[in-house]
Amino acid sequence: MPVHNEDLAAAFDEMGDLLALSADNPFRINAYRRAARVVRGLPEELQARVAAGFDPDDLPGIGADLAGKIRVFLDTGELPGLARLRKSVPTGLRELLALPNVGPSRVRALHEALGVRDLKSLRAALAAHRVREVAGFGPKRESQLEQAVAAHAGHDRRLLRPVASQYAAALLSYLRNVPGIDQVEVAGSYRRGRETVGDLDFLVCSRGPVDIGKALLGYDETASLLSAGPTKSSAVLKSGLQVDVRLVPPASFGSALHYFTGSKAHNIHVRRLAMERGLKVNEYGVFRGERQIAGTTEASVFKAVGLPYIEPELREDRGEIEAAGVRRLPSLVKLDDLKGDLHVHTLATDGTTTLAEMAAAAKRAGLDYIAITDHAQHIGAVHGLDASRLARQLDEIDSLNASLTGITLLKGIEVDILEDGTLALPDRVLGKLDIVVAAVHDHFGLTRRRQTDRLLRAFDRPFVSVLAHPAARLIDERPALDVAWNRVFRRAQERPVYLELNSQPTRLDLDDILVREAIENNVLISVASDAHGAQGFAFLDGGILQARRGWVSKADVLNTRPLREVRRLLRKTFLA
Ligand code: DGT
Ligand code: CA
Ligand code: CA
């Protein structure tokens, strides 16, 4: 039975939550939470790797005990001990843990005092104003909780792209093997490269009828069939993800692919253009009167309305149709264009692998150079480098560079920008490096004026080269910094400071909108993996998708350039 990394990660998360709710040993709870993070961060399916002989014991932070549990899960889909725990702790309490400022002990208090079992019973208790009576709450906390519950209600569940990608790949290969099916594509937001997807839209092409409902029922990840018809069927997978599947004949395939790729706003705009030409565009084709004049391929649909092909990542009705009309579409950057990666961690701080292994992995990923940018020491940072440990790492880089071929290591650091815009290491230390990547890791809530001044002050430091994950947002967890971006872009262009597009799936920051504004201000972008292990370079493709969504071309990206040019661009000319 197929098991995806996300299924395993979700089981570990559930285990961690339920243990926390039963006030278990904190080390055990943390071990499960860490295991969930590790598994979620793997770009390749663990089941296939283990089947090929990989030992889960070799995963960072996974000991023999958890490795054994992983093996059981990969074989059976069950995590040992989880079923028993589900019987002793009301699982609905987990919904409460997702609320801001609500930890396990508060949830336990609500459960014990009021019999709260889930979000629904919490709502009832709030409505009756009984929460204020519970020890540790009071009227103020009650009203905060009320607001948090209300905000939570409107929150629709979207999956991070790499998670959706695992479910998509499995269903794609299943559908491709169903008899009678000639071609399958994933359309929708997934094809447009969005950072999260709400549901997956599959397009199936066949010359004859195919019973898609039956095919979905026969898929072992299907939980329930929502609808089944001759052209459209929908199912919910065991993971909770909805899949919509449409069946079309070859003559309509291009039109259907265009229609179901969306976005809706893009489609509406294309239909308007068609109408102006006396044409009708829908998912079945492009028509003049009754006669179909295009629709076998997507390119034919665009051509019929007078446009060149528009890449899916651009189809948001953010000016792409106008740009296509005057033949001014950007030529979008590709993964292959990247020559290096300017943000990489090692064992020295919170990475999981040595310098030498990171170098080898980068070379395998087709890169010519990487910058080693471990964390500088700062209160709260994990085991950050101080000046003397950094000096030792620099010696190690020198000796590796002397022996390595086909890959060069740049000397760098990821240094915190403190609340007042100063840096966590002095200039005399930073001045010895090839590259200084500066980043905000705390004080996220400053006012716009103070936050903007903080960044600009950091840009004025003599050795800052790149601002990492500029908006510091975490998808679904932390909003973007409140910053006057026009000022930041202008100053970045003057200095220059390069702005990062961090490829970690929960960051993808700068996002599509901001990265586009940045390049319009002539700021170069560093598309970086922020890799913490040898597998981390695989995330670069997500960063590239986000860049493409932001209209970024090869010339807009710092690390599409050869090393020599990057070294020149990193030199601080304004110092001279
Ligand atoms: P998602 O699933 O929320 O991440 O976003 P999408 O874009 O995948 O949206 P979804 O799954 O509701 O629909 C897939 C595509 O189908 C959408 O991108 C465009 C097309 N579509 C859906 N509804 C309409 C509609 O009412 N009008 C038009 N023109 N297109 C639609
Ligand atoms: Ca969708
Ligand atoms: Ca859909």
Coordinates of C-alpha atoms and ligand atoms in Angstrom, one line a residue:
M1 CA 0.0 0.0 0.0
P2 CA 1.3 3.4 -0.9
V3 CA 2.3 5.7 2.0
H4 CA 3.4 9.3 1.4
N5 CA 5.8 11.3 3.5
E6 CA 2.9 13.6 4.5
D7 CA 0.9 10.7 5.8
L8 CA 3.8 9.7 8.1
A9 CA 4.5 13.3 9.1
A10 CA 0.8 13.7 10.0
A11 CA 0.8 10.6 12.1
F12 CA 3.9 11.8 14.0
D13 CA 2.2 15.2 14.5
E14 CA -0.9 13.5 15.8
M15 CA 1.2 11.4 18.1
G16 CA 3.0 14.5 19.4
D17 CA -0.2 16.4 19.9
L18 CA -2.0 13.5 21.7
L19 CA 1.1 12.9 23.9
A20 CA 1.2 16.6 24.7
L21 CA -2.5 16.6 25.6
S22 CA -1.9 13.7 28.0
A23 CA 1.0 15.6 29.6
D24 CA 3.6 13.0 28.5
N25 CA 7.4 13.3 28.7
P26 CA 8.4 16.5 26.8
F27 CA 11.4 14.8 25.3
R28 CA 9.2 12.2 23.8
I29 CA 6.7 14.8 22.5
N30 CA 9.6 16.7 20.9
A31 CA 11.0 13.6 19.3
Y32 CA 7.7 13.0 17.5
R33 CA 7.4 16.7 16.5
R34 CA 10.9 16.7 15.2
A35 CA 10.4 13.5 13.3
A36 CA 7.3 15.0 11.6
R37 CA 9.4 18.0 10.5
V38 CA 12.2 15.8 9.2
V39 CA 9.9 13.6 7.2
R40 CA 8.0 16.6 5.9
G41 CA 11.3 18.1 4.7
L42 CA 12.3 15.2 2.6
P43 CA 11.8 15.9 -1.1
E44 CA 11.8 12.2 -2.1
E45 CA 9.2 9.6 -1.0
L46 CA 10.6 7.7 2.0
Q47 CA 8.7 4.5 1.1
A48 CA 10.5 4.2 -2.2
R49 CA 13.9 5.0 -0.6
V50 CA 13.4 2.4 2.2
A51 CA 12.3 -0.2 -0.3
A52 CA 15.6 0.5 -2.1
G53 CA 17.5 -0.2 1.0
F54 CA 17.7 3.1 2.8
D55 CA 17.7 2.8 6.6
P56 CA 15.4 5.4 8.3
D57 CA 17.8 5.3 11.2
D58 CA 20.1 7.4 9.1
L59 CA 17.7 10.3 9.0
P60 CA 18.8 13.2 11.1
G61 CA 17.3 13.1 14.6
I62 CA 15.7 9.7 14.1
G63 CA 16.9 7.0 16.5
A64 CA 16.4 3.3 16.4
D65 CA 13.0 3.4 18.1
L66 CA 11.4 5.9 15.7
A67 CA 13.1 4.2 12.7
G68 CA 11.4 0.9 13.7
K69 CA 8.0 2.8 13.9
I70 CA 8.7 4.3 10.5
R71 CA 9.2 0.9 9.0
V72 CA 5.9 -0.4 10.5
F73 CA 4.1 2.7 9.2
L74 CA 5.5 2.2 5.7
D75 CA 4.3 -1.4 5.7
T76 CA 0.9 -1.1 7.4
G77 CA -0.1 2.6 7.3
E78 CA -0.4 2.5 11.1
L79 CA 1.9 4.1 13.7
P80 CA 2.4 1.8 16.6
G81 CA 0.7 3.2 19.8
L82 CA -1.3 5.8 18.0
A83 CA -4.6 3.8 17.9
R84 CA -4.4 3.2 21.7
L85 CA -3.7 6.9 22.3
R86 CA -6.7 7.9 20.2
K87 CA -8.9 6.0 22.6
S88 CA -7.6 7.6 25.7
V89 CA -7.5 11.3 24.5
P90 CA -10.4 13.0 22.7
T91 CA -8.9 13.6 19.3
G92 CA -11.1 16.6 18.7
L93 CA -8.9 18.5 21.2
R94 CA -6.2 18.6 18.5
E95 CA -8.3 21.3 16.7
L96 CA -7.9 23.5 19.8
L97 CA -4.1 23.2 19.8
A98 CA -4.1 24.9 16.4
L99 CA -5.6 28.1 17.9
P100 CA -3.1 30.9 18.6
N101 CA -1.9 31.1 22.3
V102 CA -3.5 27.8 23.2
G103 CA -1.1 25.2 24.4
P104 CA -1.7 21.7 25.8
S105 CA -2.1 22.7 29.4
R106 CA -4.9 25.3 28.6
V107 CA -6.6 22.7 26.4
R108 CA -6.5 20.2 29.3
A109 CA -7.9 22.8 31.7
L110 CA -10.8 23.4 29.4
H111 CA -11.4 19.7 29.0
E112 CA -11.3 19.0 32.7
A113 CA -13.3 22.0 33.9
L114 CA -15.9 22.2 31.2
G115 CA -15.8 18.9 29.3
V116 CA -14.7 20.6 26.1
R117 CA -13.9 17.9 23.5
D118 CA -13.5 19.8 20.3
L119 CA -14.0 23.1 18.5
K120 CA -17.7 22.7 18.6
S121 CA -18.0 22.2 22.3
L122 CA -15.6 25.0 22.9
R123 CA -17.8 27.3 20.9
A124 CA -20.8 26.3 23.1
A125 CA -18.7 27.0 26.2
L126 CA -17.7 30.4 24.9
A127 CA -21.2 31.3 24.0
A128 CA -22.3 30.5 27.5
H129 CA -19.4 32.6 28.9
R130 CA -18.2 29.7 31.0
V131 CA -14.6 29.8 29.8
R132 CA -13.8 32.8 32.0
E133 CA -14.5 30.7 35.1
V134 CA -11.7 28.2 34.3
A135 CA -8.5 28.7 36.2
G136 CA -5.9 30.6 34.1
F137 CA -8.5 32.2 31.8
G138 CA -10.7 35.1 33.0
P139 CA -12.8 37.5 30.8
K140 CA -9.9 38.8 28.8
R141 CA -8.6 35.4 27.7
E142 CA -12.1 34.3 27.0
S143 CA -12.7 37.1 24.6
Q144 CA -9.3 36.5 22.9
L145 CA -10.2 32.9 22.5
E146 CA -13.6 33.9 21.1
Q147 CA -11.8 36.0 18.4
A148 CA -9.4 33.2 17.6
V149 CA -12.1 30.7 17.2
A150 CA -14.0 33.1 14.9
A151 CA -10.9 33.7 12.8
H152 CA -10.3 30.0 12.5
A153 CA -13.7 29.3 11.1
G154 CA -13.0 31.1 7.8
H155 CA -9.7 29.2 7.3
D156 CA -9.8 26.8 4.4
R157 CA -7.3 24.0 4.4
R158 CA -4.8 24.3 1.6
L159 CA -1.8 22.0 1.1
L160 CA 1.7 23.2 0.6
R161 CA 2.8 22.4 -2.9
P162 CA 5.4 19.7 -2.2
V163 CA 2.8 17.8 -0.1
A164 CA 0.1 18.1 -2.9
S165 CA 2.8 17.0 -5.3
Q166 CA 3.3 13.6 -3.6
Y167 CA -0.5 12.9 -3.8
A168 CA -0.6 14.2 -7.4
A169 CA 2.3 12.1 -8.6
A170 CA 0.8 8.9 -7.2
L171 CA -2.6 9.4 -8.7
L172 CA -1.1 10.6 -12.0
S173 CA 0.8 7.3 -12.4
Y174 CA -2.3 5.3 -11.4
L175 CA -4.5 7.1 -13.9
R176 CA -1.9 6.7 -16.7
N177 CA -2.2 3.0 -16.3
V178 CA -6.0 2.8 -16.5
P179 CA -7.0 1.1 -19.7
G180 CA -8.5 3.5 -22.3
I181 CA -6.8 6.6 -20.9
D182 CA -4.4 8.1 -23.4
Q183 CA -3.1 11.2 -21.5
V184 CA -3.4 12.7 -18.1
E185 CA -2.3 16.2 -16.9
V186 CA -2.7 18.0 -13.6
A187 CA -4.3 21.4 -14.2
G188 CA -5.6 24.0 -11.7
S189 CA -3.5 26.0 -9.3
Y190 CA -1.0 23.1 -9.1
R191 CA -0.1 23.6 -12.8
R192 CA 0.1 27.4 -12.2
G193 CA 2.8 26.7 -9.7
R194 CA 1.0 28.2 -6.7
E195 CA 2.7 27.8 -3.3
T196 CA -0.4 26.1 -1.9
V197 CA -3.3 24.2 -3.6
G198 CA -6.9 23.8 -2.5
D199 CA -7.7 20.7 -4.5
L200 CA -6.2 18.8 -7.4
D201 CA -7.7 19.0 -10.9
F202 CA -6.9 16.1 -13.3
L203 CA -7.6 16.2 -16.9
V204 CA -7.9 12.9 -18.7
C205 CA -7.9 12.4 -22.4
S206 CA -9.4 9.4 -24.1
R207 CA -10.8 8.6 -27.6
G208 CA -13.7 6.6 -26.1
P209 CA -15.7 6.4 -22.9
V210 CA -13.9 5.6 -19.7
D211 CA -15.6 4.9 -16.3
I212 CA -13.6 7.5 -14.2
G213 CA -15.8 6.9 -11.2
K214 CA -14.9 3.2 -11.2
A215 CA -11.3 4.0 -11.7
L216 CA -11.3 6.4 -8.7
L217 CA -13.1 3.7 -6.5
G218 CA -10.4 1.3 -7.5
Y219 CA -7.6 3.7 -6.3
D220 CA -6.4 2.6 -2.8
E221 CA -6.0 6.1 -1.6
T222 CA -9.6 7.0 -2.2
A223 CA -11.7 7.6 0.9
S224 CA -15.0 8.4 -0.8
L225 CA -16.5 9.2 -4.2
L226 CA -18.3 12.5 -4.2
S227 CA -19.7 12.3 -7.7
A228 CA -19.3 10.3 -10.8
G229 CA -20.5 11.2 -14.3
P230 CA -19.5 10.6 -17.9
T231 CA -17.3 13.7 -18.0
K232 CA -16.7 14.8 -14.4
S233 CA -16.0 12.8 -11.2
S234 CA -14.7 13.9 -7.8
A235 CA -13.3 12.0 -4.9
V236 CA -11.9 12.7 -1.4
L237 CA -8.6 11.0 -0.7
K238 CA -7.7 9.5 2.7
S239 CA -5.5 12.5 3.3
G240 CA -8.6 14.7 3.1
L241 CA -7.5 16.2 -0.3
Q242 CA -10.2 16.5 -3.0
V243 CA -9.5 15.5 -6.5
D244 CA -11.6 16.5 -9.5
V245 CA -11.2 14.5 -12.7
R246 CA -12.5 15.6 -16.1
L247 CA -12.6 13.4 -19.2
V248 CA -12.3 15.0 -22.6
P249 CA -11.8 13.8 -26.2
P250 CA -8.5 14.6 -28.0
A251 CA -10.2 17.4 -30.0
S252 CA -11.0 19.3 -26.8
F253 CA -7.8 18.5 -24.8
G254 CA -6.1 21.9 -25.3
S255 CA -9.2 23.9 -24.5
A256 CA -10.0 21.8 -21.5
L257 CA -6.4 22.1 -20.2
H258 CA -6.5 25.8 -20.7
Y259 CA -9.9 26.1 -19.0
F260 CA -9.1 23.9 -16.0
T261 CA -5.6 25.4 -15.5
G262 CA -7.3 28.8 -15.0
S263 CA -7.0 31.0 -13.2
K264 CA -10.6 31.9 -13.4
A265 CA -9.8 35.6 -13.9
H266 CA -7.4 34.7 -16.7
N267 CA -10.1 32.6 -18.4
I268 CA -12.7 35.3 -18.2
H269 CA -10.3 37.7 -19.8
V270 CA -9.5 35.3 -22.7
R271 CA -13.2 34.7 -23.2
R272 CA -13.7 38.5 -23.5
L273 CA -11.0 38.7 -26.2
A274 CA -12.6 35.8 -28.0
M275 CA -16.0 37.5 -28.0
E276 CA -14.5 40.6 -29.5
R277 CA -13.4 38.4 -32.4
G278 CA -16.8 36.8 -32.8
L279 CA -15.5 33.6 -31.2
K280 CA -16.7 31.5 -28.3
V281 CA -14.2 29.8 -26.0
N282 CA -15.1 27.1 -23.5
E283 CA -13.6 23.9 -22.2
Y284 CA -14.7 22.0 -25.4
G285 CA -13.0 24.2 -27.9
V286 CA -12.9 27.5 -29.7
F287 CA -15.9 28.0 -31.9
R288 CA -17.0 30.3 -34.7
G289 CA -20.8 29.7 -34.7
E290 CA -21.2 25.9 -34.6
R291 CA -17.8 25.2 -36.1
Q292 CA -14.8 24.3 -33.9
I293 CA -11.7 26.2 -35.1
A294 CA -9.2 25.3 -32.4
G295 CA -8.8 23.5 -29.1
T296 CA -6.7 20.4 -29.7
T297 CA -3.7 22.1 -28.1
E298 CA -3.4 25.0 -25.7
A299 CA -1.3 26.9 -28.2
S300 CA -4.1 26.7 -30.7
V301 CA -6.5 28.3 -28.2
F302 CA -4.2 31.3 -27.6
K303 CA -3.5 31.6 -31.3
A304 CA -7.2 31.8 -32.1
V305 CA -7.5 34.9 -29.9
G306 CA -4.4 36.4 -31.4
L307 CA -1.9 35.6 -28.6
P308 CA 1.3 33.7 -28.3
Y309 CA 1.4 30.8 -25.8
I310 CA 1.3 32.1 -22.2
E311 CA 3.1 30.0 -19.5
P312 CA 0.7 28.6 -16.8
E313 CA 2.6 30.4 -14.0
L314 CA 1.6 33.8 -15.5
R315 CA -2.1 33.1 -15.9
E316 CA -3.4 35.2 -13.1
D317 CA -4.8 38.1 -15.2
R318 CA -2.0 40.3 -13.8
G319 CA -1.2 41.9 -17.1
E320 CA 0.0 38.7 -19.0
I321 CA -2.7 39.0 -21.6
E322 CA -1.9 42.6 -22.4
A323 CA 1.8 41.8 -22.5
A324 CA 1.2 38.8 -24.7
G325 CA -0.9 41.1 -27.0
V326 CA 2.1 43.3 -27.7
R327 CA 4.6 40.4 -27.6
R328 CA 6.3 41.6 -24.4
L329 CA 6.0 38.5 -22.3
P330 CA 9.1 37.8 -20.2
S331 CA 11.2 34.7 -21.0
L332 CA 10.9 33.0 -17.7
V333 CA 13.9 31.7 -15.7
K334 CA 14.3 27.9 -15.6
L335 CA 15.7 25.6 -12.9
D336 CA 18.5 24.7 -15.4
D337 CA 19.6 28.4 -15.5
L338 CA 20.8 28.3 -11.9
K339 CA 24.6 28.0 -11.6
G340 CA 24.9 28.3 -7.8
D341 CA 23.1 28.6 -4.5
L342 CA 23.9 31.4 -2.1
H343 CA 22.2 30.2 1.2
V344 CA 23.3 26.8 2.5
H345 CA 23.6 25.3 6.0
T346 CA 25.8 22.6 7.5
L347 CA 26.2 20.6 10.7
A348 CA 28.1 23.5 12.2
T349 CA 24.7 25.1 13.0
D350 CA 21.2 23.7 12.3
G351 CA 22.1 21.7 9.2
T352 CA 22.3 17.9 9.2
T353 CA 25.3 17.3 7.0
T354 CA 29.0 18.2 6.7
L355 CA 30.6 20.8 4.4
A356 CA 32.0 18.1 2.2
E357 CA 28.7 16.3 1.8
M358 CA 26.9 19.5 1.0
A359 CA 29.5 20.3 -1.6
A360 CA 29.1 16.8 -3.2
A361 CA 25.3 17.1 -3.1
A362 CA 25.4 20.6 -4.7
K363 CA 27.6 19.2 -7.5
R364 CA 25.2 16.3 -8.1
A365 CA 22.4 18.9 -8.3
G366 CA 24.3 20.5 -11.2
L367 CA 25.5 23.6 -9.3
D368 CA 29.0 25.2 -9.8
Y369 CA 29.2 27.1 -6.5
I370 CA 27.4 27.4 -3.2
A371 CA 27.8 29.8 -0.3
I372 CA 28.1 28.3 3.1
T373 CA 25.9 30.5 5.3
D374 CA 25.6 29.0 8.7
H375 CA 24.0 31.0 11.5
A376 CA 26.0 33.6 13.4
Q377 CA 25.7 33.4 17.1
H378 CA 22.8 35.3 18.5
I379 CA 20.6 34.9 21.5
G380 CA 18.1 32.2 20.7
A381 CA 19.9 31.0 17.5
V382 CA 20.7 27.3 17.4
H383 CA 24.4 26.8 18.3
G384 CA 25.3 29.8 16.2
L385 CA 28.9 30.5 15.1
D386 CA 31.0 32.9 17.0
A387 CA 34.1 34.5 15.5
S388 CA 36.4 31.7 16.4
R389 CA 34.2 28.8 15.2
L390 CA 33.6 30.8 12.0
A391 CA 37.4 31.2 11.6
R392 CA 37.8 27.4 11.8
Q393 CA 35.0 26.9 9.3
L394 CA 36.8 29.3 6.9
D395 CA 40.0 27.2 7.2
E396 CA 38.0 24.1 6.4
I397 CA 36.5 25.8 3.3
D398 CA 39.9 26.8 2.1
S399 CA 41.2 23.3 2.3
L400 CA 38.1 21.8 0.7
N401 CA 38.3 24.3 -2.1
A402 CA 41.9 23.2 -2.7
S403 CA 40.9 19.6 -3.2
L404 CA 37.4 19.8 -4.8
T405 CA 36.8 19.9 -8.5
G406 CA 33.6 21.1 -10.3
I407 CA 32.3 22.9 -7.3
T408 CA 33.4 26.0 -5.3
L409 CA 32.5 26.9 -1.8
L410 CA 32.0 30.6 -1.0
K411 CA 32.6 31.8 2.6
G412 CA 29.5 33.2 4.0
I413 CA 27.2 33.6 7.1
E414 CA 23.6 34.1 7.8
V415 CA 23.6 37.0 10.3
D416 CA 20.6 38.3 12.3
I417 CA 19.5 41.8 11.8
L418 CA 18.9 43.0 15.4
E419 CA 15.9 45.1 16.4
D420 CA 17.7 48.4 15.8
G421 CA 19.1 47.3 12.4
T422 CA 22.6 46.5 13.6
L423 CA 24.0 43.0 13.0
A424 CA 24.8 40.2 15.3
L425 CA 28.5 40.1 14.3
P426 CA 31.0 43.1 14.0
D427 CA 32.2 44.4 10.6
R428 CA 35.8 43.2 11.2
V429 CA 34.4 39.6 11.2
L430 CA 32.0 40.0 8.3
G431 CA 34.7 41.7 6.2
K432 CA 36.5 38.5 5.9
L433 CA 33.7 36.8 4.1
D434 CA 32.7 36.5 0.4
I435 CA 29.0 36.9 1.2
V436 CA 26.9 38.1 4.1
V437 CA 23.3 37.0 4.1
A438 CA 21.4 39.1 6.6
A439 CA 18.0 38.1 8.0
V440 CA 15.2 39.0 10.4
H441 CA 14.5 36.2 12.9
D442 CA 12.7 38.1 15.6
H443 CA 10.7 41.2 16.4
F444 CA 8.3 40.5 13.6
G445 CA 5.7 42.8 14.8
L446 CA 7.4 46.2 14.6
T447 CA 5.5 49.1 13.1
R448 CA 5.9 49.7 9.4
R449 CA 8.2 52.7 10.0
R450 CA 10.5 50.9 12.5
Q451 CA 10.6 47.7 10.5
T452 CA 11.5 49.5 7.3
D453 CA 14.2 51.6 9.0
R454 CA 15.5 48.4 10.6
L455 CA 16.0 46.9 7.1
L456 CA 17.4 50.0 5.5
R457 CA 19.9 50.4 8.4
A458 CA 21.1 46.9 7.8
F459 CA 21.5 47.6 4.1
D460 CA 23.8 50.5 5.0
R461 CA 26.2 48.2 6.8
P462 CA 29.3 47.8 4.6
F463 CA 29.3 44.1 4.1
V464 CA 25.6 43.0 3.8
S465 CA 25.2 41.3 0.4
V466 CA 21.8 39.6 0.5
L467 CA 18.6 40.0 2.5
A468 CA 17.3 36.5 3.2
H469 CA 13.6 35.6 3.2
P470 CA 12.8 39.4 3.2
A471 CA 9.2 39.3 4.4
A472 CA 9.9 36.6 7.0
R473 CA 6.5 35.1 6.5
L474 CA 5.7 31.5 7.2
I475 CA 2.8 30.2 5.1
D476 CA -0.2 29.7 7.3
E477 CA 1.8 30.5 10.4
R478 CA 3.2 34.0 10.4
P479 CA 2.2 37.0 8.3
A480 CA 4.7 39.0 6.3
L481 CA 6.5 41.9 8.0
D482 CA 4.8 45.2 7.6
V483 CA 7.3 47.1 5.5
A484 CA 7.3 49.9 3.0
W485 CA 8.6 47.8 0.2
N486 CA 9.1 50.6 -2.3
R487 CA 11.7 52.1 0.0
V488 CA 13.4 48.7 0.6
F489 CA 13.6 48.0 -3.2
R490 CA 14.9 51.4 -4.0
R491 CA 17.7 51.2 -1.3
A492 CA 18.5 47.6 -2.3
Q493 CA 19.0 48.7 -5.9
E494 CA 21.3 51.6 -4.8
R495 CA 23.6 49.7 -2.5
P496 CA 23.3 47.1 -4.1
V497 CA 21.8 44.5 -1.7
Y498 CA 20.3 41.5 -3.4
L499 CA 16.9 40.1 -2.3
E500 CA 16.4 36.4 -1.7
L501 CA 13.6 34.2 -2.9
N502 CA 13.9 31.5 -0.3
S503 CA 12.8 28.1 -1.7
Q504 CA 11.8 26.4 1.5
P505 CA 8.1 25.3 1.0
T506 CA 6.8 27.2 4.0
R507 CA 8.7 30.4 3.0
L508 CA 8.7 31.0 -0.8
D509 CA 9.6 34.6 0.2
L510 CA 9.8 37.0 -1.6
D511 CA 6.4 35.8 -2.9
D512 CA 5.2 36.1 -6.5
I513 CA 3.9 39.7 -6.1
L514 CA 6.8 41.1 -4.2
V515 CA 9.5 39.5 -6.4
R516 CA 7.9 41.1 -9.4
E517 CA 8.0 44.5 -7.8
A518 CA 11.6 43.9 -6.8
I519 CA 12.7 43.1 -10.4
E520 CA 10.7 46.1 -11.7
N521 CA 12.9 48.1 -9.4
N522 CA 16.0 46.6 -11.0
V523 CA 16.9 44.6 -7.9
L524 CA 18.7 41.2 -8.6
I525 CA 17.2 38.2 -6.9
S526 CA 19.0 35.3 -5.2
V527 CA 16.9 32.2 -5.7
A528 CA 18.3 30.1 -2.8
S529 CA 17.5 26.7 -1.3
D530 CA 18.3 27.5 2.3
A531 CA 19.3 23.8 2.3
H532 CA 19.8 22.2 5.7
G533 CA 20.8 18.8 4.3
A534 CA 22.0 17.0 1.1
Q535 CA 18.4 16.7 -0.1
G536 CA 17.7 20.4 0.3
F537 CA 18.7 21.5 -3.2
A538 CA 15.6 19.7 -4.5
F539 CA 13.6 22.6 -3.1
L540 CA 15.1 25.0 -5.7
D541 CA 12.4 24.0 -8.2
G542 CA 9.7 25.4 -5.9
G543 CA 11.7 28.7 -5.7
I544 CA 12.0 28.8 -9.4
L545 CA 8.2 28.3 -9.8
Q546 CA 7.6 31.2 -7.4
A547 CA 10.1 33.3 -9.4
R548 CA 8.3 32.4 -12.7
R549 CA 5.0 33.4 -11.1
G550 CA 6.7 36.8 -10.4
W551 CA 7.7 37.2 -14.1
V552 CA 11.4 36.7 -13.3
S553 CA 13.7 36.0 -16.2
K554 CA 17.3 34.6 -16.1
A555 CA 18.9 38.0 -16.2
D556 CA 17.0 39.0 -13.0
V557 CA 18.6 36.3 -11.0
L558 CA 22.0 36.8 -9.4
N559 CA 22.9 33.1 -9.2
T560 CA 22.2 32.3 -12.8
R561 CA 25.6 34.1 -13.4
P562 CA 28.9 32.4 -13.5
L563 CA 31.0 32.5 -10.3
R564 CA 33.4 35.1 -11.5
E565 CA 30.6 37.5 -12.2
V566 CA 28.9 36.8 -8.9
R567 CA 32.1 37.5 -7.1
R568 CA 32.3 40.8 -8.9
L569 CA 28.7 41.7 -8.0
L570 CA 29.3 40.8 -4.4
R571 CA 32.1 43.2 -4.1
K572 CA 31.0 46.4 -2.3
T573 CA 31.8 49.1 -4.8
F574 CA 30.5 51.9 -2.6
L575 CA 33.2 51.1 0.0
A576 CA 35.9 52.2 -2.4
Ligands
DGT1 P1 -7.4 26.0 -5.8 O1 -8.0 24.6 -6.1 O2 -8.2 26.7 -4.8 O3 -6.0 25.9 -5.4 O4 -7.4 26.9 -7.2 P2 -7.8 26.4 -8.7 O5 -7.3 27.6 -9.6 O6 -7.2 25.1 -9.0 O7 -9.4 26.4 -8.7 P3 -10.4 25.3 -8.9 O8 -9.9 23.9 -8.5 O9 -11.7 25.7 -8.2 O10 -10.7 25.2 -10.4 C1 -9.8 24.8 -11.4 C2 -9.8 25.7 -12.6 O11 -11.1 25.6 -13.3 C3 -9.7 27.2 -12.3 O12 -8.4 27.6 -12.1 C4 -10.3 27.8 -13.5 C5 -11.4 26.8 -13.8 N1 -12.7 27.3 -13.3 C6 -13.3 26.8 -12.2 N2 -14.5 27.5 -12.1 C7 -14.6 28.3 -13.1 C8 -15.6 29.3 -13.5 O13 -16.6 29.5 -12.9 N3 -15.3 30.0 -14.6 C9 -14.2 29.8 -15.4 N4 -14.0 30.6 -16.4 N5 -13.2 29.0 -15.0 C10 -13.5 28.2 -13.9
CA2 CA -7.7 23.2 -7.8
CA3 CA -11.2 21.8 -8.4

